[in-house]
Tab-separated table of C-alpha atoms in Angstrom:
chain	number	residue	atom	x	y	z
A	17	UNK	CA	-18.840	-14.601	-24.684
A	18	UNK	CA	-15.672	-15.912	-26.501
A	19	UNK	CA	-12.354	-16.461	-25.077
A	20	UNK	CA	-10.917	-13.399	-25.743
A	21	UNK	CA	-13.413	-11.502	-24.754
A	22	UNK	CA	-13.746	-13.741	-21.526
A	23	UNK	CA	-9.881	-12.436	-20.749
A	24	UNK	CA	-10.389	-8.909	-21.315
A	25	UNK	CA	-13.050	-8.844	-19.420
A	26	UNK	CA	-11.096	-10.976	-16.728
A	27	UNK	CA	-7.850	-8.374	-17.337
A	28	UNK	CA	-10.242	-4.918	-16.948
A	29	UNK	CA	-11.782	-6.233	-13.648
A	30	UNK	CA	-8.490	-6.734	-12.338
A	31	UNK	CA	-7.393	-3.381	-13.168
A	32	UNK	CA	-10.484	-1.412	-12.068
A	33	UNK	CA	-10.139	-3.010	-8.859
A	34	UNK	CA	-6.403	-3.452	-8.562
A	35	UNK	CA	-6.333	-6.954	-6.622
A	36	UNK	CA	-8.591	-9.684	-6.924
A	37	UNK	CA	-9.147	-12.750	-5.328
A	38	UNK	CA	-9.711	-15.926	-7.558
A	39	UNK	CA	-13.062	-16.862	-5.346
A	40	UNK	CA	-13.803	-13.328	-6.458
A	41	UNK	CA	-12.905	-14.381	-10.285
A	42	UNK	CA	-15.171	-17.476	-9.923
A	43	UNK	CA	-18.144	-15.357	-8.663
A	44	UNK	CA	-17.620	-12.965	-11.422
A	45	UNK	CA	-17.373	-15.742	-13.740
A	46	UNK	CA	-19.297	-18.126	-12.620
A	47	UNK	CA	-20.200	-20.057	-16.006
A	48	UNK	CA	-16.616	-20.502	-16.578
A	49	UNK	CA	-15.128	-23.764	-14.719
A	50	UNK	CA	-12.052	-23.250	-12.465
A	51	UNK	CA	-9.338	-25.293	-14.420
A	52	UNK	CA	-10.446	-22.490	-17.207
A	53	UNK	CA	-10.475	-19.867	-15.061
A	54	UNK	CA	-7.056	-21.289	-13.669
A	55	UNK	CA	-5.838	-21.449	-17.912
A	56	UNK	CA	-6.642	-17.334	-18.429
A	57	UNK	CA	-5.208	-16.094	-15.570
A	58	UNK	CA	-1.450	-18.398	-16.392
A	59	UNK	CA	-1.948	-17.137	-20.269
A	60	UNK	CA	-2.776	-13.678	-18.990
A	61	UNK	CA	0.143	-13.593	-16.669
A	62	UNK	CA	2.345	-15.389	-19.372
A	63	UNK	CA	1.748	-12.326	-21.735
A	64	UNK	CA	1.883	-9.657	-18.866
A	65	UNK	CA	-1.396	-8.233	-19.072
A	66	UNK	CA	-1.506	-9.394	-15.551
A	67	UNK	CA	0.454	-10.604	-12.356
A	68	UNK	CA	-0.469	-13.951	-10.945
A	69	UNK	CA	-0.356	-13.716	-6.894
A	70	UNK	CA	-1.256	-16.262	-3.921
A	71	UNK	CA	-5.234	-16.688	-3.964
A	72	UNK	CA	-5.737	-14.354	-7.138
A	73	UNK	CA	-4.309	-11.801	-9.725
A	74	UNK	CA	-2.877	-7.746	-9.241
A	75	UNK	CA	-2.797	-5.573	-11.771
A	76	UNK	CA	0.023	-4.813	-13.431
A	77	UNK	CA	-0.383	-0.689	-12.746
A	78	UNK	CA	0.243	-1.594	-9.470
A	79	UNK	CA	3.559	-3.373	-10.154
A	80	UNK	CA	4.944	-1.090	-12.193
A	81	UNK	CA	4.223	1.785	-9.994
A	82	UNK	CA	1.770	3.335	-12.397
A	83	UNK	CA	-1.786	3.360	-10.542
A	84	UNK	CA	-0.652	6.211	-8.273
A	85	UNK	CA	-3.826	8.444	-9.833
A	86	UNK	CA	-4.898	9.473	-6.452
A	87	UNK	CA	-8.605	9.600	-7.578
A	88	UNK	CA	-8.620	6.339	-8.358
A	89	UNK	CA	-7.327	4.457	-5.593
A	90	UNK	CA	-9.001	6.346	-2.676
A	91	UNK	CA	-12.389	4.265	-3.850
A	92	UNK	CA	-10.003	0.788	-3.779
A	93	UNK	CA	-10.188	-1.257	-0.662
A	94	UNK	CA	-12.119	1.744	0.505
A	95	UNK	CA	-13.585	-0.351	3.466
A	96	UNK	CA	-10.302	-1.873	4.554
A	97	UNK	CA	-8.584	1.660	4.411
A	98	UNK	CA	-10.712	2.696	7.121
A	99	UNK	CA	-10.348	0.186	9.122
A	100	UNK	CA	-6.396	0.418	8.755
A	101	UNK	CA	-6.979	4.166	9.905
A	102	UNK	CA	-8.703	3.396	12.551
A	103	UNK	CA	-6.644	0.995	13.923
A	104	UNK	CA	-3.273	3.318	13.441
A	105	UNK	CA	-4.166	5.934	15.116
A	106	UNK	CA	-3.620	4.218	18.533
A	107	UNK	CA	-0.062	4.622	17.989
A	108	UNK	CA	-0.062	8.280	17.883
A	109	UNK	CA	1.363	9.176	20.455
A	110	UNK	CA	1.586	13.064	21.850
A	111	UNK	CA	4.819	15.287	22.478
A	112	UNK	CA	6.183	13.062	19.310
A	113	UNK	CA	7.432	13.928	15.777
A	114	UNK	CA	5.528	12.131	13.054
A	115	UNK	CA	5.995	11.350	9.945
A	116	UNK	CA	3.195	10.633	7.465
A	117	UNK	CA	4.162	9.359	4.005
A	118	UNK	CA	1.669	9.835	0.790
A	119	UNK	CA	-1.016	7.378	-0.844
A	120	UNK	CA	-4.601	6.628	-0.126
A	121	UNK	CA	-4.360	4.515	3.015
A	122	UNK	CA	-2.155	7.073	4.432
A	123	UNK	CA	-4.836	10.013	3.341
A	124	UNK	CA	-7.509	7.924	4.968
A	125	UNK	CA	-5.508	7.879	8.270
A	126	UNK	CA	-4.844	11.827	8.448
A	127	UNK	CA	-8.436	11.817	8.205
A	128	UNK	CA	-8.890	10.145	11.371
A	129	UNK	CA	-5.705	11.944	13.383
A	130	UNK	CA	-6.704	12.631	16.851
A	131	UNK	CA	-6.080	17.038	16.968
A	132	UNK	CA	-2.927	17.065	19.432
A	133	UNK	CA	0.151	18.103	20.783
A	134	UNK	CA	2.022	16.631	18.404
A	135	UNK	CA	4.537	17.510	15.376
A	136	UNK	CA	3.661	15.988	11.812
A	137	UNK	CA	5.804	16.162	8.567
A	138	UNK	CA	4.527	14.778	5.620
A	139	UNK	CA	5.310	14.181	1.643
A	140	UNK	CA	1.315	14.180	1.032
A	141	UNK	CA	-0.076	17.192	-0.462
A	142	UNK	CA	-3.522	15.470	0.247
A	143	UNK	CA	-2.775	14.241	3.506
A	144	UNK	CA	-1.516	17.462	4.654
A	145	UNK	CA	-5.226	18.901	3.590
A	146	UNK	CA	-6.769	16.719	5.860
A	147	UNK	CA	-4.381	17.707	8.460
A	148	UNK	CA	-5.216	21.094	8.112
A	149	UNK	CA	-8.281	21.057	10.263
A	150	UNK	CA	-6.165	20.019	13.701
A	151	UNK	CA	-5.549	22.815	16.011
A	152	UNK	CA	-2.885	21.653	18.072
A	153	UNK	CA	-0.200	19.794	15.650
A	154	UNK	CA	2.112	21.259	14.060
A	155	UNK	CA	2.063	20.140	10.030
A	156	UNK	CA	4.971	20.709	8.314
A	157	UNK	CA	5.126	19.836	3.984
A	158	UNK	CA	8.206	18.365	2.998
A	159	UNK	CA	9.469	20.159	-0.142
A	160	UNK	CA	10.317	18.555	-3.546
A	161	UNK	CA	9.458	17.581	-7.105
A	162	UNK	CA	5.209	17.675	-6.967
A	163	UNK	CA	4.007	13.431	-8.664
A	164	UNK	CA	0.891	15.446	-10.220
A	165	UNK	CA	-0.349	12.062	-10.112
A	166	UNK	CA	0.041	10.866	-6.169
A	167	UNK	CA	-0.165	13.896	-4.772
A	168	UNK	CA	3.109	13.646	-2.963
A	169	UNK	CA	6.476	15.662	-3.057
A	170	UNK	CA	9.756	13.658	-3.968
A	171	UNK	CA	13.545	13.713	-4.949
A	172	UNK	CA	16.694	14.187	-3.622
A	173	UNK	CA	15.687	17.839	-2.170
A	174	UNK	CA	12.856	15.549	-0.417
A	175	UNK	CA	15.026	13.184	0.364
A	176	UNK	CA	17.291	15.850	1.890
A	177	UNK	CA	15.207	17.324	4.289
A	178	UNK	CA	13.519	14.146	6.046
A	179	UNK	CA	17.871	13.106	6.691
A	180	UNK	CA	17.865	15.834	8.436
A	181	UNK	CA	14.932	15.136	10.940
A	182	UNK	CA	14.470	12.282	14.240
A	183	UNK	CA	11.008	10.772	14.155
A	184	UNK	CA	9.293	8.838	16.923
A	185	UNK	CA	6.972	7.325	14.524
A	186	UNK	CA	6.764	6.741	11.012
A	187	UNK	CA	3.329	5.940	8.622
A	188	UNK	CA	4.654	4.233	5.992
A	189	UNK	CA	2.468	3.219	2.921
A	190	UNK	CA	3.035	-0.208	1.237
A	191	UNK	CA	2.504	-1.703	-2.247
A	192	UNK	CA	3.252	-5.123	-1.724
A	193	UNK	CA	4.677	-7.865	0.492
A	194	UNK	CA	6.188	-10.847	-0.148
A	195	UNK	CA	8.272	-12.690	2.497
A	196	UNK	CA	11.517	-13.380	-0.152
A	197	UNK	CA	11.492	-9.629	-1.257
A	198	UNK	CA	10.142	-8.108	2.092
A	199	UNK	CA	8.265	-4.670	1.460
A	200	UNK	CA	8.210	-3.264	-1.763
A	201	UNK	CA	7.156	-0.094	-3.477
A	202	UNK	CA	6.834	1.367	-7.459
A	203	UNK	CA	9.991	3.389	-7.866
A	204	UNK	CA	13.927	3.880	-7.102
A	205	UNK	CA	12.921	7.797	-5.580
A	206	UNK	CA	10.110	6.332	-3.020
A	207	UNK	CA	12.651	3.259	-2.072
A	208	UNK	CA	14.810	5.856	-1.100
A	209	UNK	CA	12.679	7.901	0.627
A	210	UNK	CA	10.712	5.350	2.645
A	211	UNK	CA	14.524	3.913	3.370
A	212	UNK	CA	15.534	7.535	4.855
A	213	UNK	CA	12.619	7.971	6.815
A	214	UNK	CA	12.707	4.378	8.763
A	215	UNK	CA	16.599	4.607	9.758
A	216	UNK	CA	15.428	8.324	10.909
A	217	UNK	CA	12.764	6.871	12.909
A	218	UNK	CA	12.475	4.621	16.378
A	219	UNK	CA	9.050	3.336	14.939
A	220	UNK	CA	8.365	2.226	11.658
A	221	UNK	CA	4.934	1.471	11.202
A	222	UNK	CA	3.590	0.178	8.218
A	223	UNK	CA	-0.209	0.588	6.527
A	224	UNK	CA	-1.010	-2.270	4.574
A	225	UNK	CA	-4.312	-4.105	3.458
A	226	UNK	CA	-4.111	-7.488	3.496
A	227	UNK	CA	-4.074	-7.802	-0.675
A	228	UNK	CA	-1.250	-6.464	-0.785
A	229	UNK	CA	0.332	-10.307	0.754
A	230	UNK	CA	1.667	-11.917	-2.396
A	231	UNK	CA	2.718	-8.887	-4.243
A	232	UNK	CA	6.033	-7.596	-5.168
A	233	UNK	CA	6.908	-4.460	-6.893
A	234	UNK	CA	9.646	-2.664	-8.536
A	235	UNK	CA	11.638	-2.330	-4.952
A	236	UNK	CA	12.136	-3.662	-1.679
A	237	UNK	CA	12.507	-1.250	0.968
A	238	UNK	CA	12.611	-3.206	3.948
A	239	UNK	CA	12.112	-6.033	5.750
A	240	UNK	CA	9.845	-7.236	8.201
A	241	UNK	CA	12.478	-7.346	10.826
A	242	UNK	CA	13.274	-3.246	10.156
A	243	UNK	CA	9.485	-2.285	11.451
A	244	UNK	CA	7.696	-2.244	14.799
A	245	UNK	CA	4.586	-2.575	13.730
A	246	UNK	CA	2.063	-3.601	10.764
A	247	UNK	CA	-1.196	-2.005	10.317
A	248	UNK	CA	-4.417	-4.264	8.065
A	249	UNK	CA	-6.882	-5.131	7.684
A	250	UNK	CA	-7.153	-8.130	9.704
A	251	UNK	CA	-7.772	-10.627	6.821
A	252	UNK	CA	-3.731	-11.418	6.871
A	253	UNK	CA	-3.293	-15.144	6.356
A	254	UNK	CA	-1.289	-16.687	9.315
A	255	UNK	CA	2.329	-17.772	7.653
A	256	UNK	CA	2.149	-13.722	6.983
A	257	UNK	CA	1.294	-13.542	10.251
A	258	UNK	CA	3.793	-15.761	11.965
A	259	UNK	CA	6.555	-14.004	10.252
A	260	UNK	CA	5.735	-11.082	10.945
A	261	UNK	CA	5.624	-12.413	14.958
A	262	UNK	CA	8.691	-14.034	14.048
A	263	UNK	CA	10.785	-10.687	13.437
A	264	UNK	CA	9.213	-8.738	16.413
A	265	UNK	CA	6.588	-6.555	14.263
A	266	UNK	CA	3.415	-6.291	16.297
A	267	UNK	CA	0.475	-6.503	13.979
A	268	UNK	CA	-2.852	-4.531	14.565
């Protein structure tokens, strides 16, 4: 295997899998020395085929905001979605108003939602499926311009609406986050939204696997001082942690 072909098959593991860790990258490529290794992934980022992080490489889908093909990230991190579900749903709490914003991880947690006496409004047209088998809660679709793509309503008609509602708690989903930029997502339309639901909301919770430390995207849509709590995978690192402490998130 040549150089070149050593990088594109570096730059297509990276995208199939979205983040990867370099002790990953040195498994995968294990005849190739680190200070190599170290040489693709700097020429790589140079020429923005991919984006350099702490501990490893994203793809640069996921910066941009273009990986949002539902299909293909609900079998990413499918473990640590899980466990992020899981976890999250101890915050439910019943006689509330919820809201439940789109993406994979937040899928994966409506399909662990406790059936209850609870009220639910959601931007996920495939979160609100798995909704649909509770008995009890009340699911309400926010309308809007359909992302084909995510699965999830937006715009300022979707925007609109959520102004117009209190939440107890909100399940917020994350693309990256970085301590200088705070939390970040793909696009100008989901800043805005995610911004409308947390000053509409007592709780802001955020779901977020631990590889998404290290990453910034297109916007920043809070800070880590604007939630109440953070939801992973529990492989945060513990300056991540300690901030997080620091601004009075509690982490689960």
């Amino acid at each position: 295997m040549n150089m070149e072909q050593r990088r594109e098959k570096i730059v297509s593991l990276i995208n199939r899998e979205g983040s990867v860790s370099f002790t990953k990258l040195k498994e995968n490529f294990h005849q190739v020395s680190e200070m190599t290794l170290r040489r693709d992934l700097e020429y790589l980022d140079r020429n923005k085929r991919i984006i350099r992080t702490h501990g490893g490489a994203r793809s640069v889908e996921v910066l941009i905001g273009t990986d949002d093909l539902y299909l293909k990230r609900t079998t990413r991190n499918a473990d640590e979605k899980k466990i992020i579900a899981e976890k999250a749903v101890s915050l439910v709490q019943e006689n509330t108003t919820i809201f439940l914003d789109s993406g994979s991880t937040c899928t994966e947690f409506a399909r662990h939602m406790p059936d209850g006496p609870y009220m639910i409004f959601t931007t996920s047209l495939s979160g609100a499926l798995e909704l649909a088998r509770l008995q009890q809660a009340q699911v309400h679709i926010i309308g809007g311009h359909m992302n084909a793509s995510s699965l999830s309503l937006k715009g300022a008609m979707t925007v609109r609406d959520l102004a117009m509602i209190n939440f107890h708690t909100a399940f917020i989903g994350v693309t990256g986050y970085i301590h200088s930029r705070g939390f970040t997502c793909g696009s100008p339309e989901e800043c805005e939204l995610k911004r409308t639901v947390i000053e509409h909301s007592e709780k802001a919770v955020m779901l977020m696997d631990s590889q998404k430390i290290g990453v910034t995207s297109m916007c920043t849509f809070a800070r880590a001082e604007d939630v109440s709590a953070v939801v992973s995978d529990g492989g945060l690192d513990e300056k991540t942690l300690r901030e997080f402490e620091r601004a009075g998130a509690e982490v689960l």
